[in-house]
Coordinates of C-alpha atoms in Angstrom, one line a residue:
M1 CA 16.2 145.0 99.3
A2 CA 15.6 141.3 99.6
H3 CA 15.5 139.4 96.3
R4 CA 12.0 137.9 95.7
P5 CA 12.1 134.4 94.1
S6 CA 10.4 134.2 90.7
R7 CA 6.9 132.7 90.6
Y8 CA 7.4 131.5 87.1
R9 CA 9.1 128.3 85.8
Y10 CA 10.2 127.7 82.2
G11 CA 10.6 124.4 80.4
A12 CA 9.9 122.5 77.2
W13 CA 6.2 122.4 76.2
R14 CA 5.0 118.9 76.9
E15 CA 1.2 119.0 76.8
G16 CA -0.1 118.4 73.2
P17 CA 1.1 120.3 70.1
D18 CA 3.4 123.3 70.4
P19 CA 1.0 126.4 70.5
L20 CA 3.7 128.6 69.0
A21 CA 4.4 126.3 66.0
S22 CA 4.2 128.1 62.7
P23 CA 1.2 127.4 60.5
F24 CA 1.5 125.6 57.2
D25 CA 3.0 127.8 54.5
V26 CA 0.3 127.6 51.9
R27 CA 2.5 129.0 49.1
E28 CA 5.2 126.4 49.9
A29 CA 2.5 123.8 49.8
V30 CA 1.3 125.0 46.4
E31 CA 4.9 124.7 45.1
R32 CA 5.3 121.2 46.5
L33 CA 1.9 120.3 44.9
G34 CA 3.0 121.6 41.6
R35 CA 6.3 119.7 41.6
E36 CA 4.5 116.5 42.3
M37 CA 2.1 117.2 39.4
L38 CA 5.0 118.1 37.0
G39 CA 6.5 114.7 37.9
G40 CA 3.4 113.0 36.4
R41 CA 0.9 112.8 39.2
N42 CA -2.6 114.1 39.0
V43 CA -3.9 116.7 41.5
R44 CA -5.4 114.1 43.9
E45 CA -2.2 112.0 44.0
A46 CA -0.1 115.2 44.4
L47 CA -2.3 116.4 47.3
R48 CA -2.1 112.9 48.9
E49 CA 1.7 113.0 48.7
L50 CA 1.8 116.5 50.2
L51 CA -0.4 115.5 53.1
R52 CA 1.7 112.4 53.6
R53 CA 5.0 114.3 53.9
G54 CA 3.8 117.5 55.5
V55 CA 5.1 121.0 54.7
G56 CA 8.2 122.6 56.1
D57 CA 8.7 121.6 59.8
R58 CA 5.0 120.6 60.2
P59 CA 4.6 116.8 60.1
G60 CA 2.3 115.0 57.7
L61 CA 0.5 111.7 57.8
D62 CA 3.7 109.7 57.5
A63 CA 4.8 111.1 60.9
L64 CA 1.6 109.9 62.5
R65 CA 2.0 106.5 60.9
E66 CA 5.5 106.3 62.5
Q67 CA 3.9 107.1 65.9
L68 CA 1.5 104.2 65.2
R69 CA 4.4 101.9 64.5
R70 CA 6.1 102.8 67.8
R71 CA 2.7 102.4 69.6
R72 CA 2.5 98.9 68.0
E73 CA 5.9 98.0 69.4
E74 CA 4.8 99.2 72.9
L75 CA 1.8 96.8 72.7
R76 CA 4.2 94.0 71.7
R77 CA 6.3 94.7 74.8
R78 CA 3.3 95.2 77.1
G79 CA 3.2 91.6 78.4
N80 CA 2.8 87.9 77.7
L81 CA -0.4 87.3 75.8
G82 CA -0.5 83.7 77.1
G83 CA -0.7 85.1 80.6
A84 CA -4.3 83.7 81.2
V85 CA -2.9 80.2 81.1
D86 CA 0.1 81.1 83.2
R87 CA -2.1 82.9 85.7
A88 CA -4.4 79.8 85.9
R89 CA -1.3 77.6 86.4
A90 CA 0.0 79.8 89.2
Q91 CA -3.4 79.8 91.0
L92 CA -3.8 76.0 90.5
D93 CA -0.3 75.5 92.0
Q94 CA -1.3 77.7 95.0
A95 CA -4.5 75.7 95.5
L96 CA -2.7 72.4 95.3
A97 CA 0.0 73.5 97.7
L98 CA -2.6 74.5 100.3
E99 CA -4.5 71.2 99.7
R100 CA -1.3 69.2 100.3
D101 CA -0.5 71.1 103.5
Q102 CA -4.0 70.3 104.7
L103 CA -3.7 66.6 103.8
A104 CA -0.3 66.3 105.5
S105 CA -2.0 67.4 108.8
E106 CA -4.7 64.7 108.5
D107 CA -4.6 61.0 109.3
G108 CA -6.5 58.3 107.7
D109 CA -6.8 56.5 104.3
D110 CA -8.9 59.3 102.8
A111 CA -6.1 61.8 103.1
R112 CA -3.5 59.3 101.7
F113 CA -5.8 58.5 98.8
A114 CA -6.3 62.2 98.1
E115 CA -2.5 62.8 98.1
L116 CA -2.2 59.9 95.5
E117 CA -4.9 61.5 93.4
L118 CA -3.1 64.9 93.4
D119 CA 0.2 63.2 92.6
T120 CA -1.3 61.7 89.4
L121 CA -2.8 64.9 88.0
P122 CA -1.8 65.7 84.4
D123 CA 0.8 68.4 83.6
S124 CA -1.7 70.3 81.5
V125 CA -3.5 73.0 83.4
A126 CA -6.8 72.5 81.5
S127 CA -6.6 68.7 82.0
A128 CA -5.8 69.1 85.6
M129 CA -8.7 71.4 86.1
Q130 CA -11.0 68.9 84.4
A131 CA -9.6 66.0 86.5
L132 CA -10.3 68.0 89.7
Q133 CA -14.0 68.6 89.0
P134 CA -15.2 65.6 91.0
Y135 CA -12.4 66.0 93.6
Q136 CA -13.5 66.5 97.3
W137 CA -11.4 69.3 98.7
H138 CA -10.1 69.1 102.2
S139 CA -9.0 72.7 102.4
D140 CA -11.7 75.3 102.0
E141 CA -9.2 77.9 101.0
A142 CA -7.8 75.7 98.3
R143 CA -11.3 74.9 97.0
Q144 CA -12.1 78.7 96.8
I145 CA -9.0 79.3 94.8
Y146 CA -9.9 76.5 92.4
E147 CA -13.4 77.9 91.9
Q148 CA -12.0 81.4 91.4
I149 CA -10.0 80.1 88.4
N150 CA -13.1 79.0 86.5
E151 CA -15.2 81.9 87.8
G152 CA -12.6 84.6 87.0
L153 CA -12.0 83.3 83.5
R154 CA -15.7 82.9 82.8
N155 CA -16.3 86.5 83.9
E156 CA -13.4 87.8 81.7
V157 CA -14.7 85.9 78.7
M158 CA -18.3 87.1 79.1
Q159 CA -17.3 90.7 79.9
Q160 CA -15.1 90.9 76.9
Q161 CA -17.9 89.8 74.6
F162 CA -20.7 91.8 76.4
A163 CA -19.7 95.2 77.9
G164 CA -22.8 95.4 80.1
L165 CA -22.4 92.1 82.0
R166 CA -19.9 93.4 84.6
D167 CA -22.5 94.1 87.4
A168 CA -24.4 90.9 86.8
L169 CA -21.3 88.8 86.9
Q170 CA -19.8 90.5 90.0
N171 CA -22.8 89.5 92.1
P172 CA -24.0 86.3 90.4
D173 CA -27.3 85.0 91.7
P174 CA -29.5 82.4 90.0
A175 CA -31.9 85.0 88.6
A176 CA -29.1 87.2 87.1
M177 CA -27.4 84.2 85.5
Q178 CA -30.7 83.0 84.0
Q179 CA -31.3 86.5 82.6
I180 CA -27.9 86.3 80.9
R181 CA -28.8 82.9 79.4
D182 CA -32.1 84.2 78.2
M183 CA -30.3 87.2 76.6
M184 CA -27.9 84.9 74.8
A185 CA -30.7 82.7 73.5
D186 CA -32.6 85.7 72.2
L187 CA -29.5 87.2 70.6
N188 CA -28.7 84.0 68.7
S189 CA -32.3 83.8 67.5
L190 CA -32.1 87.4 66.3
L191 CA -28.7 86.8 64.5
A192 CA -30.0 83.6 62.9
A193 CA -33.1 85.3 61.6
H194 CA -31.0 88.2 60.2
A195 CA -28.6 85.7 58.5
R196 CA -31.7 84.1 56.8
G197 CA -32.5 87.5 55.3
E198 CA -35.7 88.1 57.4
D199 CA -36.8 91.5 58.4
T200 CA -35.6 91.8 62.0
T201 CA -36.6 95.4 62.7
D202 CA -39.3 94.5 65.2
Q203 CA -37.4 91.6 66.7
F204 CA -34.4 93.9 67.2
R205 CA -36.5 96.5 68.9
E206 CA -38.0 93.9 71.3
F207 CA -34.6 92.5 72.0
M208 CA -33.2 95.9 73.0
D209 CA -36.3 96.7 75.1
E210 CA -35.7 93.6 77.1
H211 CA -31.9 93.2 77.2
G212 CA -30.6 96.7 76.3
E213 CA -28.9 97.1 79.7
F214 CA -26.3 94.6 78.5
F215 CA -25.4 96.8 75.5
P216 CA -24.3 100.2 76.8
E217 CA -23.1 101.2 73.3
N218 CA -26.9 101.4 72.4
P219 CA -26.7 100.1 68.8
K220 CA -29.2 101.7 66.4
D221 CA -30.0 98.6 64.3
V222 CA -29.0 94.9 63.9
D223 CA -26.1 95.6 61.6
E224 CA -24.5 98.0 64.2
L225 CA -25.1 95.4 66.9
I226 CA -23.4 92.7 64.8
D227 CA -20.4 94.9 64.1
Q228 CA -19.9 95.6 67.8
L229 CA -20.1 91.9 68.7
A230 CA -18.0 90.8 65.7
R231 CA -15.2 93.3 66.7
R232 CA -15.0 91.7 70.1
Q233 CA -15.1 88.2 68.7
A234 CA -12.3 89.1 66.3
E235 CA -10.2 90.2 69.2
T236 CA -10.6 86.7 70.7
E237 CA -9.8 85.1 67.3
R238 CA -6.6 87.2 67.0
L239 CA -5.6 86.4 70.5
M240 CA -5.8 82.7 69.8
R241 CA -3.7 83.1 66.6
S242 CA -1.1 85.0 68.7
L243 CA -0.5 82.0 71.0
T244 CA 1.6 79.0 70.6
E245 CA -0.3 75.8 69.7
E246 CA 0.1 74.5 73.2
Q247 CA -1.1 77.8 74.8
R248 CA -4.0 77.9 72.4
E249 CA -5.2 74.4 73.3
E250 CA -4.8 75.1 77.0
L251 CA -6.8 78.4 76.9
R252 CA -9.5 76.9 74.7
S253 CA -10.0 74.0 77.1
L254 CA -10.0 76.3 80.1
M255 CA -12.6 78.6 78.5
Q256 CA -14.8 75.7 77.5
Q257 CA -14.8 74.3 81.1
A258 CA -15.4 77.8 82.6
L259 CA -18.4 78.4 80.4
Q260 CA -19.7 74.8 80.7
D261 CA -20.0 75.2 84.5
A262 CA -22.5 78.0 84.0
D263 CA -24.3 76.4 81.0
F264 CA -22.9 79.2 78.7
A265 CA -20.8 77.0 76.4
S266 CA -23.4 76.1 73.8
Q267 CA -24.8 79.6 73.5
M268 CA -21.3 81.1 73.2
S269 CA -20.4 78.5 70.6
Q270 CA -23.5 79.3 68.6
L271 CA -22.8 83.1 68.9
R272 CA -19.3 82.5 67.6
D273 CA -20.6 80.6 64.6
N274 CA -23.2 83.2 63.8
L275 CA -20.7 86.1 63.9
R276 CA -18.3 84.2 61.7
A277 CA -21.0 83.7 59.1
L278 CA -22.3 87.3 59.2
R279 CA -18.9 89.0 59.3
P280 CA -16.3 86.6 57.9
G281 CA -13.9 89.3 56.8
M282 CA -13.5 90.6 60.4
M283 CA -12.2 87.3 61.7
R284 CA -9.1 87.1 59.5
G285 CA -6.6 89.4 61.2
P286 CA -3.1 88.1 61.8
G287 CA -1.8 87.3 65.3
M288 CA 0.9 89.2 67.1
R289 CA 4.0 87.8 68.8
S290 CA 4.5 89.5 72.1
T291 CA 7.9 90.0 73.7
G292 CA 6.8 91.1 77.2
S293 CA 7.2 88.9 80.3
E294 CA 4.4 90.3 82.5
P295 CA 1.5 87.8 82.2
L296 CA -1.7 89.4 80.9
G297 CA -5.1 88.1 81.8
Y298 CA -7.6 87.1 79.2
G299 CA -9.4 90.5 79.3
E300 CA -6.1 92.4 79.2
A301 CA -4.8 90.3 76.3
T302 CA -8.0 90.7 74.2
G303 CA -7.8 94.5 75.0
V304 CA -4.3 94.5 73.4
M305 CA -5.8 92.8 70.4
G306 CA -8.5 95.5 70.2
E307 CA -5.9 98.2 70.4
L308 CA -3.9 96.4 67.7
S309 CA -7.0 96.4 65.4
D310 CA -7.5 100.1 66.1
L311 CA -3.8 100.7 65.1
E312 CA -4.2 98.7 61.9
S313 CA -7.4 100.5 61.0
L314 CA -5.8 103.9 61.6
E315 CA -2.8 102.8 59.5
R316 CA -5.0 102.1 56.5
Q317 CA -6.9 105.4 57.0
L318 CA -3.7 107.4 57.3
A319 CA -2.1 105.7 54.3
Q320 CA -5.0 107.2 52.1
N321 CA -4.4 104.5 49.5
D322 CA -8.0 103.6 48.8
F323 CA -9.7 105.2 45.9
G324 CA -11.6 108.3 47.0
S325 CA -10.2 108.2 50.5
T326 CA -10.0 111.6 52.3
L327 CA -8.9 112.9 55.7
D328 CA -12.5 112.7 56.8
D329 CA -12.2 108.9 56.7
I330 CA -9.8 109.0 59.7
D331 CA -11.3 107.9 63.0
V332 CA -10.5 110.9 65.2
D333 CA -11.6 109.2 68.4
A334 CA -9.4 106.2 67.8
L335 CA -6.5 108.5 66.9
E336 CA -6.8 110.4 70.1
R337 CA -7.1 107.1 72.1
Q338 CA -3.9 105.8 70.6
L339 CA -1.7 108.8 70.1
G340 CA -3.2 111.6 72.2
S341 CA -4.6 115.1 71.5
G342 CA -1.3 116.2 69.8
A343 CA -1.9 113.8 66.9
V344 CA -5.5 115.1 66.6
A345 CA -4.2 118.6 66.4
E346 CA -1.7 117.7 63.7
L347 CA -4.6 116.0 61.7
D348 CA -6.7 119.1 62.2
A349 CA -3.8 121.2 60.8
L350 CA -3.6 119.0 57.7
R351 CA -7.4 119.3 57.2
E352 CA -7.1 123.1 57.6
L353 CA -4.3 123.1 55.0
E354 CA -6.4 121.2 52.5
A355 CA -9.4 123.5 53.2
Q356 CA -7.2 126.6 52.7
L357 CA -5.8 125.4 49.4
Q358 CA -9.4 125.5 48.1
Q359 CA -10.6 128.6 50.1
Q360 CA -7.7 130.7 48.9
G361 CA -8.3 129.7 45.3
W362 CA -5.3 127.4 44.7
L363 CA -7.5 124.3 44.0
R364 CA -11.0 123.9 42.8
R365 CA -13.3 120.9 43.0
E366 CA -15.5 119.7 40.2
G367 CA -17.6 116.8 41.5
D368 CA -15.1 114.2 42.8
R369 CA -12.1 115.7 40.9
L370 CA -9.7 118.4 42.0
H371 CA -8.0 120.8 39.6
L372 CA -5.4 123.5 39.8
T373 CA -6.6 127.0 39.4
P374 CA -5.1 129.7 37.2
K375 CA -3.8 131.3 40.4
A376 CA -1.9 128.2 41.3
L377 CA -0.6 127.9 37.8
R378 CA 0.8 131.5 37.9
Q379 CA 2.5 130.8 41.2
L380 CA 4.0 127.6 39.8
G381 CA 5.1 129.3 36.6
E382 CA 6.7 132.2 38.5
V383 CA 8.7 129.9 40.8
T384 CA 9.9 127.8 37.9
L385 CA 10.8 130.9 35.8
R386 CA 12.6 132.5 38.7
R387 CA 14.7 129.3 39.1
I388 CA 15.5 129.2 35.4
F389 CA 16.6 132.9 35.4
A390 CA 18.8 132.1 38.5
N391 CA 20.5 129.3 36.6
L392 CA 20.9 131.4 33.6
D393 CA 22.7 134.0 35.8
A394 CA 24.9 131.3 37.1
H395 CA 25.8 130.2 33.6
R396 CA 26.1 133.8 32.2
A397 CA 23.8 133.1 29.3
G398 CA 23.4 136.5 27.7
D399 CA 21.3 139.4 28.9
H400 CA 18.4 137.4 30.1
D401 CA 18.4 139.2 33.4
D402 CA 16.5 142.2 31.9
Q403 CA 13.5 142.3 34.2
R404 CA 11.5 144.7 32.1
A405 CA 8.2 143.6 30.7
G406 CA 9.2 143.9 27.1
A407 CA 7.5 146.1 24.6
A408 CA 4.4 147.6 26.3
D409 CA 0.9 147.6 24.8
E410 CA 0.2 150.8 22.9
R411 CA -1.9 153.5 24.5
T412 CA -5.2 154.6 22.9
G413 CA -5.3 158.0 24.7
A414 CA -8.3 157.1 26.8
F415 CA -8.5 156.4 30.5
L416 CA -10.4 153.8 32.5
P417 CA -11.5 153.8 36.2
W418 CA -9.1 151.8 38.3
R419 CA -10.5 148.6 39.9
F420 CA -8.9 146.3 42.5
G421 CA -7.1 143.5 40.7
V422 CA -6.6 145.4 37.4
E423 CA -3.2 144.6 36.0
R424 CA -2.8 147.8 33.9
P425 CA -0.5 150.5 35.3
I426 CA -2.0 153.4 37.1
D427 CA -1.7 156.8 35.3
A428 CA -0.1 158.9 38.1
V429 CA -0.6 162.3 36.3
R430 CA -4.2 161.8 35.5
T431 CA -4.9 160.4 39.0
A432 CA -3.3 163.4 40.7
T433 CA -5.3 165.8 38.4
N434 CA -8.5 164.1 39.4
A435 CA -7.7 164.5 43.1
V436 CA -6.8 168.2 42.7
L437 CA -10.1 168.9 40.8
R438 CA -12.1 167.1 43.4
R439 CA -10.5 168.9 46.4
A440 CA -11.1 172.3 44.7
S441 CA -14.7 172.1 45.9
G442 CA -14.0 171.4 49.6
E443 CA -11.2 171.9 52.2
D444 CA -11.7 168.8 54.3
E445 CA -11.6 166.3 51.5
P446 CA -9.0 163.5 51.8
M447 CA -5.9 163.8 49.6
L448 CA -6.8 160.7 47.5
Q449 CA -10.0 158.7 47.1
P450 CA -10.3 155.4 45.2
E451 CA -12.4 157.1 42.5
D452 CA -9.5 159.4 41.7
F453 CA -7.4 156.5 40.4
V454 CA -7.4 155.7 36.6
V455 CA -5.5 153.5 34.3
A456 CA -4.4 154.1 30.8
E457 CA -6.3 152.2 28.1
T458 CA -4.0 150.1 25.9
E459 CA -4.4 148.0 22.8
S460 CA -2.5 144.8 22.5
R461 CA -0.1 144.4 19.6
T462 CA 1.1 140.8 18.8
Q463 CA 4.8 140.8 18.0
A464 CA 5.7 137.0 18.1
A465 CA 3.6 133.9 17.5
V466 CA 5.3 131.1 19.3
A467 CA 4.4 127.3 19.1
L468 CA 6.1 125.2 21.8
C469 CA 5.8 121.5 20.8
V470 CA 6.5 119.1 23.7
D471 CA 6.8 115.4 23.5
L472 CA 4.3 113.5 25.6
S473 CA 5.4 110.0 24.7
F474 CA 5.9 107.5 27.5
S475 CA 9.7 107.5 27.0
M476 CA 9.7 110.9 28.5
V477 CA 8.4 109.4 31.7
Q478 CA 10.7 106.4 31.6
Q479 CA 13.8 108.5 31.1
E480 CA 12.7 111.1 33.8
R481 CA 12.3 113.9 31.3
W482 CA 8.6 114.5 32.0
E483 CA 9.0 117.0 34.9
P484 CA 11.7 119.1 33.2
M485 CA 9.5 119.2 30.1
K486 CA 6.5 120.5 32.0
Q487 CA 8.5 122.9 34.0
T488 CA 10.0 124.4 30.8
A489 CA 6.6 124.8 29.1
L490 CA 5.0 126.4 32.2
A491 CA 7.9 128.8 32.7
L492 CA 7.7 129.9 29.1
A493 CA 3.9 130.3 29.4
H494 CA 4.4 132.4 32.5
L495 CA 7.1 134.5 30.9
V496 CA 4.8 135.3 27.9
D497 CA 1.8 135.9 30.1
S498 CA 3.6 138.2 32.6
R499 CA 6.2 140.1 30.5
F500 CA 5.3 139.6 26.8
R501 CA 1.5 139.6 26.8
Q502 CA 1.6 140.9 23.2
D503 CA 3.0 137.6 22.1
A504 CA 0.8 134.6 21.2
L505 CA 2.0 131.3 22.7
Q506 CA 0.5 127.9 21.9
I507 CA 1.6 124.7 23.7
I508 CA 1.2 121.6 21.5
G509 CA 1.6 118.2 23.1
F510 CA 2.2 115.2 20.9
N511 CA 2.6 111.4 21.2
L512 CA 0.6 109.2 18.8
A513 CA -1.3 112.3 17.9
A514 CA -0.9 116.0 18.7
R515 CA -3.3 118.4 20.4
P516 CA -3.2 122.0 21.5
L517 CA -3.0 122.5 25.3
T518 CA -3.4 125.4 27.6
A519 CA -0.8 125.8 30.4
L520 CA -3.4 124.5 32.9
E521 CA -4.2 121.5 30.8
L522 CA -0.5 120.7 30.4
A523 CA 0.1 121.0 34.2
E524 CA -2.6 118.3 34.7
V525 CA -1.9 116.0 31.8
E526 CA -0.9 112.5 32.9
P527 CA 1.4 110.0 31.1
E528 CA -0.3 107.7 28.6
W529 CA 0.9 104.3 27.7
V530 CA 0.8 104.8 24.0
Q531 CA 3.4 104.3 21.3
G532 CA 4.3 106.9 18.7
T533 CA 6.0 110.3 18.3
N534 CA 3.9 112.2 15.7
L535 CA 6.1 115.2 15.0
E536 CA 4.3 115.7 11.7
H537 CA 1.0 116.4 13.4
A538 CA 2.6 118.7 15.9
L539 CA 4.3 120.8 13.2
L540 CA 1.0 120.9 11.3
L541 CA -0.8 122.4 14.3
A542 CA 2.2 124.8 14.9
G543 CA 1.9 126.0 11.3
R544 CA -1.8 126.7 11.8
H545 CA -1.1 128.7 15.0
V546 CA 1.7 131.0 13.6
R547 CA -0.4 131.7 10.4
R548 CA -3.2 133.2 12.5
F549 CA -0.9 136.1 13.3
A550 CA 0.3 137.3 9.9
S551 CA 2.2 140.3 11.3
A552 CA 4.0 138.5 14.1
E553 CA 7.4 136.8 14.1
P554 CA 6.7 133.0 13.7
V555 CA 8.8 130.9 16.2
V556 CA 8.5 127.1 16.5
L557 CA 10.3 125.3 19.4
V558 CA 10.3 121.5 19.6
V559 CA 11.2 119.4 22.7
T560 CA 11.5 115.7 22.0
D561 CA 13.5 112.6 22.9
G562 CA 12.7 110.4 19.9
E563 CA 12.7 110.4 16.2
P564 CA 9.3 110.4 14.4
T565 CA 7.5 107.1 14.6
A566 CA 4.0 108.2 13.7
H567 CA 2.3 110.3 11.0
L568 CA -1.2 111.1 9.7
L569 CA -2.5 108.6 7.2
G570 CA -5.9 109.6 5.8
G571 CA -6.5 111.9 8.7
D572 CA -5.8 109.2 11.4
P573 CA -2.5 108.7 13.3
W574 CA -0.4 105.7 12.1
F575 CA 2.4 104.2 14.1
E576 CA 5.4 102.5 12.5
Y577 CA 8.7 101.4 14.1
P578 CA 11.4 101.7 12.8
P579 CA 10.3 104.9 11.1
S580 CA 9.1 104.3 7.6
P581 CA 10.1 106.5 4.6
E582 CA 6.5 107.7 4.4
C583 CA 6.7 108.9 8.0
I584 CA 9.9 110.8 7.4
R585 CA 8.6 112.4 4.2
A586 CA 5.4 113.6 5.9
T587 CA 7.4 115.1 8.8
V588 CA 9.9 116.8 6.4
A589 CA 7.0 118.2 4.4
Q590 CA 5.8 120.1 7.4
V591 CA 9.3 121.3 8.2
D592 CA 9.5 122.7 4.6
A593 CA 6.1 124.4 4.9
L594 CA 7.2 126.2 8.1
S595 CA 10.5 127.1 6.5
R596 CA 8.8 128.6 3.4
Y597 CA 6.6 130.7 5.7
G598 CA 9.7 132.1 7.4
A599 CA 9.3 130.5 10.8
T600 CA 12.3 130.1 13.1
L601 CA 12.4 126.4 13.8
N602 CA 14.7 125.2 16.7
F603 CA 14.9 121.7 18.2
F604 CA 15.8 120.7 21.8
R605 CA 17.0 117.1 21.7
L606 CA 16.9 115.1 24.9
G607 CA 19.0 112.0 25.2
D608 CA 21.8 110.5 23.1
D609 CA 19.8 108.5 20.5
P610 CA 22.1 108.5 17.4
G611 CA 19.1 108.1 15.0
L612 CA 17.4 111.1 16.5
A613 CA 20.6 113.2 16.4
R614 CA 21.1 112.5 12.7
F615 CA 17.5 113.3 11.9
M616 CA 17.4 116.5 13.9
D617 CA 20.7 117.8 12.4
A618 CA 19.4 117.1 8.9
I619 CA 16.1 118.9 9.2
A620 CA 17.7 121.8 11.1
R621 CA 20.0 122.4 8.2
R622 CA 17.1 122.1 5.8
A623 CA 15.1 124.6 7.7
G624 CA 17.9 126.9 8.7
G625 CA 17.3 126.3 12.3
R626 CA 19.4 125.0 15.2
V627 CA 19.6 121.9 17.4
F628 CA 20.3 122.1 21.1
A629 CA 21.2 119.0 23.2
P630 CA 20.8 120.2 26.8
S631 CA 20.8 118.0 29.9
V632 CA 17.3 117.6 31.4
D633 CA 18.2 119.9 34.3
R634 CA 19.1 122.8 31.9
L635 CA 16.3 122.3 29.4
G636 CA 14.3 125.3 30.7
E637 CA 17.4 127.6 30.5
Y638 CA 17.9 126.7 26.8
V639 CA 14.3 127.1 25.8
V640 CA 13.7 130.4 27.6
A641 CA 17.0 131.9 26.4
D642 CA 16.3 130.8 22.8
Y643 CA 12.8 132.4 23.0
L644 CA 14.3 135.7 24.2
R645 CA 16.9 135.5 21.5
S646 CA 14.3 134.9 18.8
R647 CA 12.2 137.9 20.0
R648 CA 15.2 140.2 19.8
R649 CA 15.8 139.1 16.2

């Protein structure tokens, strides 16, 4: 049997984004988002950083910006921006060579005098063109080339400024040229009236009715028309700044002569002045030094400047640095023009990721602000706690690997209908009993129905009242202790919420003053540039918390990197450095109060401050507590292990 050749060919995917690429891992994105927030960013900043870097192997905005950078280098190498002058020089040399050949074939004084006139032409292209204006050409072909220099440059200048002039300039007749002059006069009149603050609504409508064919973009109002014209004028301005001084003067003179021949020079000059006055900020873009050798015409060079402006605008949009900027600010059409459909697909994927973070309940929006949801907080706490337990396993720190949920809530003897999302355990015996009783009335009934399921009603019993006091002073940020502190607090909160729900945990943040925080509030808290470590106030709030649960084991854990430098004076926080005796006495008084109540008081000292070490050792001995000095990367292990140890006691 003859072998039939395969009709299929296989190769790398080259058209747009890979259709088999994995979607964004939303859970990984939430973890990345949480890590950024724990490091001191707010939700918006953390989300912006996530979108910049991407998730997993899916690129982010930074990858698109890198493509823009490479695209900018391609523009730089595309050609010589001064090619309009070089092209004019080459055409003029060709015309002069033809003219000299014609003169050499003629006899008479007129031919010799013309040769002398050509020999004395200036070296500058623009000056030579101006000197040849009254010249009587002997070669028709040379004269046509000379006229094409002016006509071609004039057409490029006018078409660059007005997109709809192409047809009129390709077949120039006196009536068409006069129509262009009338349009420019009316346009300058409209812009001048708008600059004076007059109502130009009717004037704009009349202008578009009469000259709309020259503006295929169909602007909706005067401001949109001005923006379109100003963008094109800005391309010309940037081109001029990209040339050398000599090239700039040559091109400016050539343009002036080309426009003067058709009586366009004064109107174009007036238009340029009007646009500079109406949109001054658009005319300030820097030039670009090209490295290409291929000469570009005036229209091609200004086109490069337009693309450069597109790239710079996209760069600002993709950077997302402006306050309130979103992915919706990115010009999708410009992105596709510059980077292709693949870049648009990657942007759409980032938009979908941002939308999924809200639709799946990881983020919530309140007005212009974004917030973490409790669902995201649980995910973040679970991941952090899992990492802490893994590190504890590695360091063999006791029997922390017990994965049981601790002492369960006590049953009341009653049962409740099961509902989707209920965290209580299903009572298997009662559920099976309900199914048997239901099936007794019919043979075709399913084995189990949702209404068969029940859960045991339980009553919570508080066994430990825990106050975790965390230092929020700015030194925690400066010494890179902010993220480990937050991770530790969130891990402990998740441990209590998921395994020891009968315990009562209160997080207390303190700098110049102290305040109780929920885990969600702690996750979103940002560093404050305030001085003061008010441990007295934190211990005061900790005492209030543990006293609310009289039958529970009181536990107070303190995480700080500085000795007390603030205390309450008449109910208001008071900062003093170095610490005053009054501040130390006020703090020690709260330590004594907690000690008399029977609270376990342990300190976690960050850093090697000798003053802090002496103070912590003294009050720990006074309260019968302990002082730990973990490194920042092991803070969570120490705090969680100490909490578990305190519960067992």
